[in-house]
Amino acid sequence: MKLLLVLVSTLLLSSCASLFNPEDCRTDFRSPIPRTVLIDSTTIQVQPGKATPMAFVRGNQAKEAVLITDTRTDTIEVRPRWSEAYYFNFATCGIGFLFDGKTPKKWKYPSTLRLTDRYIDRHRKGADPYADYRYADKGSWNLHISLPYANAFYSAYGKENQWGAGFLGLSLGLSYHTSDKTFVNLSAAGILDSEIPIPVAIDYESPQVKDHRYSILANLSNNHLLLQKRLSLGYGLSYGYDTWNTIHHGIAQEGEKQENIYRTSHSLGFVFPVYYYTRRSFYLGMVYRPMLVQFAHGAHFKYQHTISFDFGWRIRLTR
């Protein structure tokens, strides 16, 4: 019953953008020099060292902004992006996207616009809207935060093997661009097979036996950017700490003997990440980790694997 209530609540709160986003959003304009900004028949004066706010009605259309100084006039486009609340629909296994798909509330304009010469050049009217998102300079560092949301396991231990699948996880990584089209990524991840796609505890009301799995992984991969730097294909090494436990839940009946089984091991193998970058920071994809060597009561060949379907954000640490 408790699990049913959790699922019903998830459905009722599934349209995150429609529920939590107001009709408009605020953008703060900043500029190193005095500028006059004209957008939608509204004029504001932007002074150095001071944020000047403007409210926009949410929508999927770019706003044309005219920037005026004493010496020049520029026209740029203020482009919308998906709001943070819209991404929260991943927490309901994507159900909320069905409700938020056509609402203008799923969009937002940048919270802050710094009107530097570089920003103006990249956002001029008619420029490629994704040129900045695809850009990866040689020598740049990026922080990666991703959520391995759905995970598939093929677990092996001794003479036992079993398939399993579930939800939830977290991955943190650091990447370095060795060229404009290649980068090296070092990451650590934790994945598990939770039965429901939101992080809540499950209370089993009747006695039953469940298998629970989780893995803690360290990955080092070399990655190549394709399709105008929108697609990355990688290969590398993976080292894991794997746990596969068989647990008796509920209260045992009189005279019944319950024995939980705990299996832990270390493993060494490969990692093959594939990601598609939809914007400068957001990406989604799949990570396949075939493990070939298991360290449990000695080292021996033992095939097992995990497959994670995840999404994440790339945060640039250098400019």
Short mmCIF file of C-alpha atoms in Angstrom, two decimals:
data_model
loop_
_atom_site.label_atom_id
_atom_site.label_comp_id
_atom_site.label_asym_id
_atom_site.label_seq_id
_atom_site.Cartn_x
_atom_site.Cartn_y
_atom_site.Cartn_z
CA MET A 1 0.00 0.00 0.00
CA LYS A 2 2.82 2.42 0.84
CA LEU A 3 4.47 1.74 -2.49
CA LEU A 4 1.14 2.41 -4.23
CA LEU A 5 0.83 5.74 -2.41
CA VAL A 6 4.35 6.71 -3.50
CA LEU A 7 3.56 5.93 -7.13
CA VAL A 8 0.25 7.82 -7.02
CA SER A 9 1.99 10.85 -5.50
CA THR A 10 4.60 10.67 -8.23
CA LEU A 11 1.91 10.81 -10.90
CA LEU A 12 0.12 13.71 -9.22
CA LEU A 13 3.37 15.72 -8.99
CA SER A 14 4.69 14.70 -12.39
CA SER A 15 4.30 17.95 -14.36
CA CYS A 16 7.09 19.78 -12.54
CA ALA A 17 7.44 22.79 -14.86
CA SER A 18 3.69 23.45 -15.01
CA LEU A 19 3.36 23.22 -11.24
CA PHE A 20 6.42 25.11 -10.05
CA ASN A 21 7.35 27.65 -12.74
CA PRO A 22 5.57 31.05 -12.88
CA GLU A 23 4.48 32.57 -16.18
CA ASP A 24 7.55 34.76 -16.46
CA CYS A 25 11.22 34.60 -15.50
CA ARG A 26 13.84 37.17 -14.56
CA THR A 27 17.09 37.95 -16.36
CA ASP A 28 19.80 40.18 -14.86
CA PHE A 29 21.80 42.18 -17.42
CA ARG A 30 25.41 43.09 -16.66
CA SER A 31 27.89 45.00 -18.80
CA PRO A 32 31.50 46.19 -18.42
CA ILE A 33 30.53 49.49 -20.09
CA PRO A 34 27.32 51.58 -20.06
CA ARG A 35 24.72 50.20 -22.50
CA THR A 36 21.15 50.82 -23.49
CA VAL A 37 19.24 47.57 -24.04
CA LEU A 38 16.00 47.50 -26.06
CA ILE A 39 13.87 44.30 -26.00
CA ASP A 40 10.17 43.98 -26.88
CA SER A 41 9.64 47.78 -26.76
CA THR A 42 11.16 47.86 -23.26
CA THR A 43 14.29 49.92 -22.65
CA ILE A 44 16.69 49.52 -19.73
CA GLN A 45 19.97 51.22 -18.87
CA VAL A 46 22.77 48.85 -17.84
CA GLN A 47 25.65 50.33 -15.83
CA PRO A 48 29.00 48.68 -14.97
CA GLY A 49 29.10 46.84 -11.65
CA LYS A 50 25.32 46.69 -11.33
CA ALA A 51 22.74 44.06 -12.31
CA THR A 52 19.72 45.44 -14.14
CA PRO A 53 16.72 43.05 -14.11
CA MET A 54 14.14 42.44 -16.83
CA ALA A 55 11.19 40.02 -16.80
CA PHE A 56 10.40 37.80 -19.79
CA VAL A 57 7.25 35.80 -20.47
CA ARG A 58 8.36 32.18 -20.88
CA GLY A 59 8.37 30.70 -24.37
CA ASN A 60 10.46 28.87 -26.96
CA GLN A 61 11.21 31.90 -29.15
CA ALA A 62 14.46 33.84 -29.03
CA LYS A 63 14.20 37.49 -27.98
CA GLU A 64 15.85 40.11 -30.19
CA ALA A 65 17.89 42.59 -28.14
CA VAL A 66 19.38 45.82 -29.48
CA LEU A 67 22.49 46.94 -27.57
CA ILE A 68 23.43 50.61 -27.89
CA THR A 69 26.60 52.36 -26.71
CA ASP A 70 28.14 55.70 -27.59
CA THR A 71 30.17 54.13 -30.42
CA ARG A 72 28.22 51.14 -31.78
CA THR A 73 24.93 49.29 -32.03
CA ASP A 74 24.65 45.48 -31.92
CA THR A 75 21.70 43.13 -32.30
CA ILE A 76 21.81 39.81 -30.46
CA GLU A 77 19.37 36.99 -29.70
CA VAL A 78 18.52 36.01 -26.13
CA ARG A 79 17.81 32.30 -26.53
CA PRO A 80 15.63 30.20 -24.22
CA ARG A 81 16.55 26.86 -22.72
CA TRP A 82 14.75 24.18 -20.72
CA SER A 83 14.23 25.15 -17.09
CA GLU A 84 15.54 23.22 -14.10
CA ALA A 85 11.98 22.26 -13.12
CA TYR A 86 11.50 20.58 -16.51
CA TYR A 87 14.53 18.36 -15.88
CA PHE A 88 13.00 17.25 -12.56
CA ASN A 89 10.59 15.15 -14.63
CA PHE A 90 13.39 12.59 -14.94
CA ALA A 91 12.70 11.81 -11.27
CA THR A 92 9.26 10.46 -12.26
CA CYS A 93 10.74 8.15 -14.88
CA GLY A 94 9.88 10.67 -17.59
CA ILE A 95 6.13 10.67 -16.94
CA GLY A 96 6.10 14.44 -16.42
CA PHE A 97 7.41 15.09 -19.93
CA LEU A 98 4.01 13.97 -21.25
CA PHE A 99 2.33 16.77 -19.28
CA ASP A 100 5.00 19.45 -19.76
CA GLY A 101 5.71 18.77 -23.42
CA LYS A 102 3.74 21.71 -24.85
CA THR A 103 3.64 24.16 -21.96
CA PRO A 104 5.68 27.38 -22.37
CA LYS A 105 6.53 27.10 -18.68
CA LYS A 106 9.16 24.48 -19.44
CA TRP A 107 11.36 27.22 -20.95
CA LYS A 108 13.49 29.86 -19.28
CA TYR A 109 15.80 32.63 -20.40
CA PRO A 110 19.30 32.98 -18.92
CA SER A 111 19.34 34.11 -15.30
CA THR A 112 22.27 36.43 -16.01
CA LEU A 113 23.52 37.94 -19.27
CA ARG A 114 27.04 39.37 -19.20
CA LEU A 115 27.24 41.61 -22.24
CA THR A 116 30.93 41.18 -23.00
CA ASP A 117 32.33 41.45 -26.52
CA ARG A 118 32.78 37.67 -26.62
CA TYR A 119 29.17 37.02 -25.63
CA ILE A 120 27.88 39.53 -28.18
CA ASP A 121 29.94 37.97 -31.00
CA ARG A 122 28.60 34.47 -30.23
CA HIS A 123 24.96 35.55 -29.95
CA ARG A 124 24.55 37.94 -32.85
CA LYS A 125 21.30 37.67 -34.75
CA GLY A 126 21.58 34.93 -37.39
CA ALA A 127 24.56 33.18 -35.77
CA ASP A 128 24.55 29.41 -35.27
CA PRO A 129 22.65 28.98 -31.96
CA TYR A 130 24.60 25.84 -31.09
CA ALA A 131 28.10 26.97 -32.00
CA ASP A 132 28.85 27.86 -28.39
CA TYR A 133 27.33 24.64 -27.07
CA ARG A 134 29.48 22.41 -29.28
CA TYR A 135 32.67 24.25 -28.60
CA ALA A 136 35.51 22.36 -26.86
CA ASP A 137 38.90 24.02 -26.72
CA LYS A 138 42.14 22.11 -26.51
CA GLY A 139 43.42 22.34 -22.95
CA SER A 140 40.03 22.98 -21.34
CA TRP A 141 38.87 21.23 -18.15
CA ASN A 142 35.26 20.23 -17.45
CA LEU A 143 33.46 18.91 -14.40
CA HIS A 144 30.81 16.26 -15.14
CA ILE A 145 27.82 15.54 -12.88
CA SER A 146 25.48 12.81 -14.10
CA LEU A 147 22.68 10.60 -12.81
CA PRO A 148 22.77 6.94 -13.94
CA TYR A 149 19.01 6.75 -13.75
CA ALA A 150 18.28 3.23 -15.07
CA ASN A 151 20.80 0.43 -14.55
CA ALA A 152 20.99 -3.15 -15.80
CA PHE A 153 23.18 -5.71 -14.02
CA TYR A 154 24.54 -9.10 -15.00
CA SER A 155 25.99 -10.33 -11.69
CA ALA A 156 28.25 -13.34 -11.23
CA TYR A 157 29.74 -14.81 -8.07
CA GLY A 158 31.17 -18.30 -7.71
CA LYS A 159 28.86 -20.62 -9.65
CA GLU A 160 25.93 -18.20 -9.45
CA ASN A 161 24.86 -15.62 -12.00
CA GLN A 162 21.75 -13.51 -12.33
CA TRP A 163 20.24 -10.61 -14.27
CA GLY A 164 18.82 -7.59 -12.51
CA ALA A 165 17.76 -4.02 -13.18
CA GLY A 166 16.68 -0.94 -11.29
CA PHE A 167 17.04 2.78 -10.83
CA LEU A 168 19.19 5.53 -9.31
CA GLY A 169 22.85 6.41 -9.07
CA LEU A 170 25.35 9.28 -9.11
CA SER A 171 28.51 9.93 -11.10
CA LEU A 172 31.17 12.64 -10.82
CA GLY A 173 33.92 13.12 -13.38
CA LEU A 174 36.68 15.39 -14.60
CA SER A 175 37.65 15.69 -18.26
CA TYR A 176 40.58 17.28 -20.08
CA HIS A 177 40.49 18.11 -23.79
CA THR A 178 43.66 16.83 -25.42
CA SER A 179 42.44 18.37 -28.69
CA ASP A 180 39.31 20.08 -30.01
CA LYS A 181 37.81 16.66 -30.79
CA THR A 182 39.22 14.36 -28.09
CA PHE A 183 39.16 14.37 -24.30
CA VAL A 184 40.19 12.13 -21.40
CA ASN A 185 37.66 11.53 -18.63
CA LEU A 186 38.26 10.25 -15.09
CA SER A 187 35.08 9.48 -13.17
CA ALA A 188 33.68 7.75 -10.10
CA ALA A 189 30.14 6.36 -10.02
CA GLY A 190 27.76 4.59 -7.73
CA ILE A 191 24.82 2.67 -9.23
CA LEU A 192 22.09 0.52 -7.71
CA ASP A 193 18.94 -1.38 -8.59
CA SER A 194 16.24 0.42 -6.62
CA GLU A 195 12.78 -0.87 -7.51
CA ILE A 196 11.24 2.58 -7.93
CA PRO A 197 12.68 5.59 -9.79
CA ILE A 198 12.66 8.01 -6.85
CA PRO A 199 14.93 7.93 -3.77
CA VAL A 200 12.59 6.68 -1.04
CA ALA A 201 12.80 3.75 1.35
CA ILE A 202 10.62 0.72 0.58
CA ASP A 203 8.75 -0.97 3.42
CA TYR A 204 7.88 -4.57 2.48
CA GLU A 205 4.58 -5.49 4.12
CA SER A 206 4.76 -9.24 3.52
CA PRO A 207 7.69 -11.67 3.97
CA GLN A 208 9.65 -12.01 0.74
CA VAL A 209 13.15 -12.56 -0.61
CA LYS A 210 14.78 -9.83 -2.69
CA ASP A 211 18.11 -9.48 -4.48
CA HIS A 212 19.79 -6.10 -4.07
CA ARG A 213 22.79 -4.91 -6.07
CA TYR A 214 25.02 -1.89 -6.17
CA SER A 215 28.42 -1.13 -7.65
CA ILE A 216 30.99 1.57 -6.94
CA LEU A 217 33.09 2.20 -10.04
CA ALA A 218 36.18 4.14 -11.12
CA ASN A 219 36.50 4.76 -14.87
CA LEU A 220 39.23 6.20 -17.10
CA SER A 221 38.30 6.70 -20.76
CA ASN A 222 39.50 8.34 -23.95
CA ASN A 223 36.67 9.98 -25.90
CA HIS A 224 36.19 11.24 -29.46
CA LEU A 225 33.73 13.97 -30.50
CA LEU A 226 31.75 13.43 -33.72
CA LEU A 227 28.79 15.03 -35.53
CA GLN A 228 29.95 18.61 -35.03
CA LYS A 229 31.00 17.76 -31.46
CA ARG A 230 27.48 16.71 -30.46
CA LEU A 231 28.25 12.97 -30.08
CA SER A 232 31.03 11.45 -27.97
CA LEU A 233 32.25 7.84 -28.21
CA GLY A 234 34.67 6.56 -25.59
CA TYR A 235 36.66 3.52 -24.51
CA GLY A 236 38.77 2.81 -21.46
CA LEU A 237 39.27 0.88 -18.22
CA SER A 238 36.90 0.34 -15.31
CA TYR A 239 37.48 -0.93 -11.77
CA GLY A 240 34.54 -1.83 -9.58
CA TYR A 241 33.48 -2.83 -6.09
CA ASP A 242 30.39 -5.00 -6.54
CA THR A 243 27.78 -6.08 -4.01
CA TRP A 244 25.01 -8.61 -4.63
CA ASN A 245 22.94 -9.52 -1.58
CA THR A 246 19.93 -11.80 -1.15
CA ILE A 247 17.85 -10.44 1.72
CA HIS A 248 14.79 -11.81 3.54
CA HIS A 249 12.31 -9.01 4.21
CA GLY A 250 9.46 -9.10 6.67
CA ILE A 251 8.96 -11.12 9.83
CA ALA A 252 9.73 -14.82 9.61
CA GLN A 253 6.97 -17.27 10.39
CA GLU A 254 7.34 -19.44 13.48
CA GLY A 255 9.87 -22.18 12.88
CA GLU A 256 11.11 -20.66 9.61
CA LYS A 257 14.85 -20.11 9.29
CA GLN A 258 15.99 -17.07 7.33
CA GLU A 259 19.55 -16.73 6.08
CA ASN A 260 20.64 -13.67 4.17
CA ILE A 261 23.40 -14.12 1.59
CA TYR A 262 26.02 -11.41 1.11
CA ARG A 263 28.33 -11.40 -1.92
CA THR A 264 31.06 -8.80 -2.43
CA SER A 265 33.89 -8.71 -4.93
CA HIS A 266 36.17 -6.43 -6.90
CA SER A 267 36.30 -6.46 -10.69
CA LEU A 268 38.42 -5.13 -13.54
CA GLY A 269 37.30 -4.57 -17.12
CA PHE A 270 36.44 -1.97 -19.70
CA VAL A 271 34.13 1.02 -20.06
CA PHE A 272 32.44 2.27 -23.25
CA PRO A 273 30.55 5.57 -22.77
CA VAL A 274 28.32 7.04 -25.51
CA TYR A 275 26.80 10.50 -25.02
CA TYR A 276 24.82 13.01 -27.04
CA TYR A 277 25.16 16.68 -26.10
CA THR A 278 21.90 18.56 -26.57
CA ARG A 279 23.26 21.85 -25.23
CA ARG A 280 26.48 23.29 -23.93
CA SER A 281 26.01 21.66 -20.53
CA PHE A 282 23.31 18.97 -20.78
CA TYR A 283 23.89 15.51 -22.22
CA LEU A 284 22.37 12.04 -22.10
CA GLY A 285 23.55 8.60 -23.12
CA MET A 286 24.59 5.10 -22.12
CA VAL A 287 27.61 3.53 -20.41
CA TYR A 288 28.48 -0.15 -20.96
CA ARG A 289 30.97 -1.70 -18.53
CA PRO A 290 32.00 -5.31 -19.29
CA MET A 291 34.06 -6.76 -16.43
CA LEU A 292 36.37 -9.68 -17.21
CA VAL A 293 38.47 -10.26 -14.07
CA GLN A 294 36.94 -10.78 -10.63
CA PHE A 295 38.83 -10.57 -7.34
CA ALA A 296 36.99 -12.78 -4.84
CA HIS A 297 38.93 -15.55 -3.10
CA GLY A 298 41.69 -14.93 -5.63
CA ALA A 299 41.77 -13.47 -9.12
CA HIS A 300 40.02 -15.34 -11.92
CA PHE A 301 38.19 -14.75 -15.18
CA LYS A 302 34.50 -14.03 -14.60
CA TYR A 303 32.31 -12.09 -17.02
CA GLN A 304 29.77 -9.66 -15.64
CA HIS A 305 28.57 -6.25 -16.74
CA THR A 306 26.53 -3.16 -15.97
CA ILE A 307 24.71 -0.88 -18.40
CA SER A 308 23.61 2.58 -17.27
CA PHE A 309 21.29 4.99 -19.05
CA ASP A 310 22.03 8.39 -17.65
CA PHE A 311 21.87 12.13 -18.14
CA GLY A 312 24.10 14.85 -16.80
CA TRP A 313 25.66 18.27 -16.99
CA ARG A 314 29.11 19.42 -18.07
CA ILE A 315 30.50 22.44 -16.20
CA ARG A 316 33.44 24.17 -17.81
CA LEU A 317 36.21 24.97 -15.32
CA THR A 318 38.48 26.95 -17.67
CA ARG A 319 37.77 29.59 -20.29
#
